[in-house]
Tab-separated table of C-alpha atoms in Angstrom:
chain	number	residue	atom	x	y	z
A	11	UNK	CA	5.798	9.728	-19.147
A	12	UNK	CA	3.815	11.998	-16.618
A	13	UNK	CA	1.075	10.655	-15.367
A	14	UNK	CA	-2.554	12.597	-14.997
A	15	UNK	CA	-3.593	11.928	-11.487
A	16	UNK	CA	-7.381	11.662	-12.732
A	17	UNK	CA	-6.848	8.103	-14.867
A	18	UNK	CA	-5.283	5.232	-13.374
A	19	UNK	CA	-1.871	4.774	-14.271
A	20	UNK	CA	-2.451	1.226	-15.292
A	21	UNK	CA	-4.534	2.715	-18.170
A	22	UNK	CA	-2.725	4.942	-18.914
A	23	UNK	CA	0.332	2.700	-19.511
A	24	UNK	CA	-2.184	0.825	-21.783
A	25	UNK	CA	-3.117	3.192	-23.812
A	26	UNK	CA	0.276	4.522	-24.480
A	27	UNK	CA	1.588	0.504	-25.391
A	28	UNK	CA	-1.386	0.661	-27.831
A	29	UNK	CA	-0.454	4.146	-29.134
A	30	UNK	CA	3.184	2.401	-29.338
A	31	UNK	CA	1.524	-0.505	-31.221
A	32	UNK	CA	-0.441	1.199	-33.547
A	33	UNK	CA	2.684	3.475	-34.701
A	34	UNK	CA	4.794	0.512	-35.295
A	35	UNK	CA	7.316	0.838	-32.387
A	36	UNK	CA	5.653	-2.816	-31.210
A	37	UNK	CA	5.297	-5.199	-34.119
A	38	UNK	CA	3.366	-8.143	-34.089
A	39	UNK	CA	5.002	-10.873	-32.473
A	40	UNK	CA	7.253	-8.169	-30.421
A	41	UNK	CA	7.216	-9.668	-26.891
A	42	UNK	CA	6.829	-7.154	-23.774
A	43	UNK	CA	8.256	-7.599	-20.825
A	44	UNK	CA	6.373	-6.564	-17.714
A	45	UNK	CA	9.486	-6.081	-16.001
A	46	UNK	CA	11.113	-3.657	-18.028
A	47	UNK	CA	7.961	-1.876	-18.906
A	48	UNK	CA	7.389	-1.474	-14.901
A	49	UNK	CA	10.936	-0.076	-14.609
A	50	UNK	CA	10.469	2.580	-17.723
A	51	UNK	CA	7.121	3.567	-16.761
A	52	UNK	CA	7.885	3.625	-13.222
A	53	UNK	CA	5.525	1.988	-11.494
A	54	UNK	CA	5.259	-1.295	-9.764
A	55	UNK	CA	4.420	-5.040	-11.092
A	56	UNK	CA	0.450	-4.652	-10.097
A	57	UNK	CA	0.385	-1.585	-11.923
A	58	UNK	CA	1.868	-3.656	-15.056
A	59	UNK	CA	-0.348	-6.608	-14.850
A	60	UNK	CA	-3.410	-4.676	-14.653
A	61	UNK	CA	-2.123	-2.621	-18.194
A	62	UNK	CA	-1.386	-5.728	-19.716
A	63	UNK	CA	-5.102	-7.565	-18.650
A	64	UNK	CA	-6.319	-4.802	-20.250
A	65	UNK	CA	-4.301	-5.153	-23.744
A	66	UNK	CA	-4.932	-8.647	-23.714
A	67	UNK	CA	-8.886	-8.246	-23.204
A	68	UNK	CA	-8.719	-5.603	-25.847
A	69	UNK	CA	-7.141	-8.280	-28.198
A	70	UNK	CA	-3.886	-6.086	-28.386
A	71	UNK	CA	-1.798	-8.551	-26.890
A	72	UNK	CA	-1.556	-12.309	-26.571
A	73	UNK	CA	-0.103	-13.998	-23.391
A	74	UNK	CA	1.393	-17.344	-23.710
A	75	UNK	CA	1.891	-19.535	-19.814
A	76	UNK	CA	5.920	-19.666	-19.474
A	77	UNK	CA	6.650	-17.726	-22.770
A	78	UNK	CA	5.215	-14.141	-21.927
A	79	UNK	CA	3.337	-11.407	-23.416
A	80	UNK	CA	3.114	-10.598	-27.443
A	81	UNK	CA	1.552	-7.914	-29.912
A	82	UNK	CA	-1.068	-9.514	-31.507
């Protein structure tokens, strides 16, 4: 993914996870993993977090303490 350096990255990671959602690459229930999503998007952990508050306030994504991150 190439990045345009006049959006944050973070949101654009999120809105490419909800494009990814909405075409049925992430089912509901599919659990994301910050780390690899960091590695394929190439950026670092902050830069993940703050893509996946986002989801989550957007009611894309659930997070679960211990378990992890899934498509609502």
């Amino acid at each position: 993914m190439e990045f345009d350096p006049r959006r944050p990255k973070w949101q654009q990671i999120a809105d490419e996870i909800t494009h990814r959602i909405d075409g049925g690459q992430y089912p509901s229930g599919f659990q994301l993993s910050e780390v690899r999503l960091a590695a394929e998007f190439g950026v670092n952990r902050d830069t993940m977090r703050k893509a996946t508050r986002a989801l989550r306030e957007a009611g894309r994504i659930t997070t679960t303490p211990g378990m992890g991150s899934f498509v609502a």
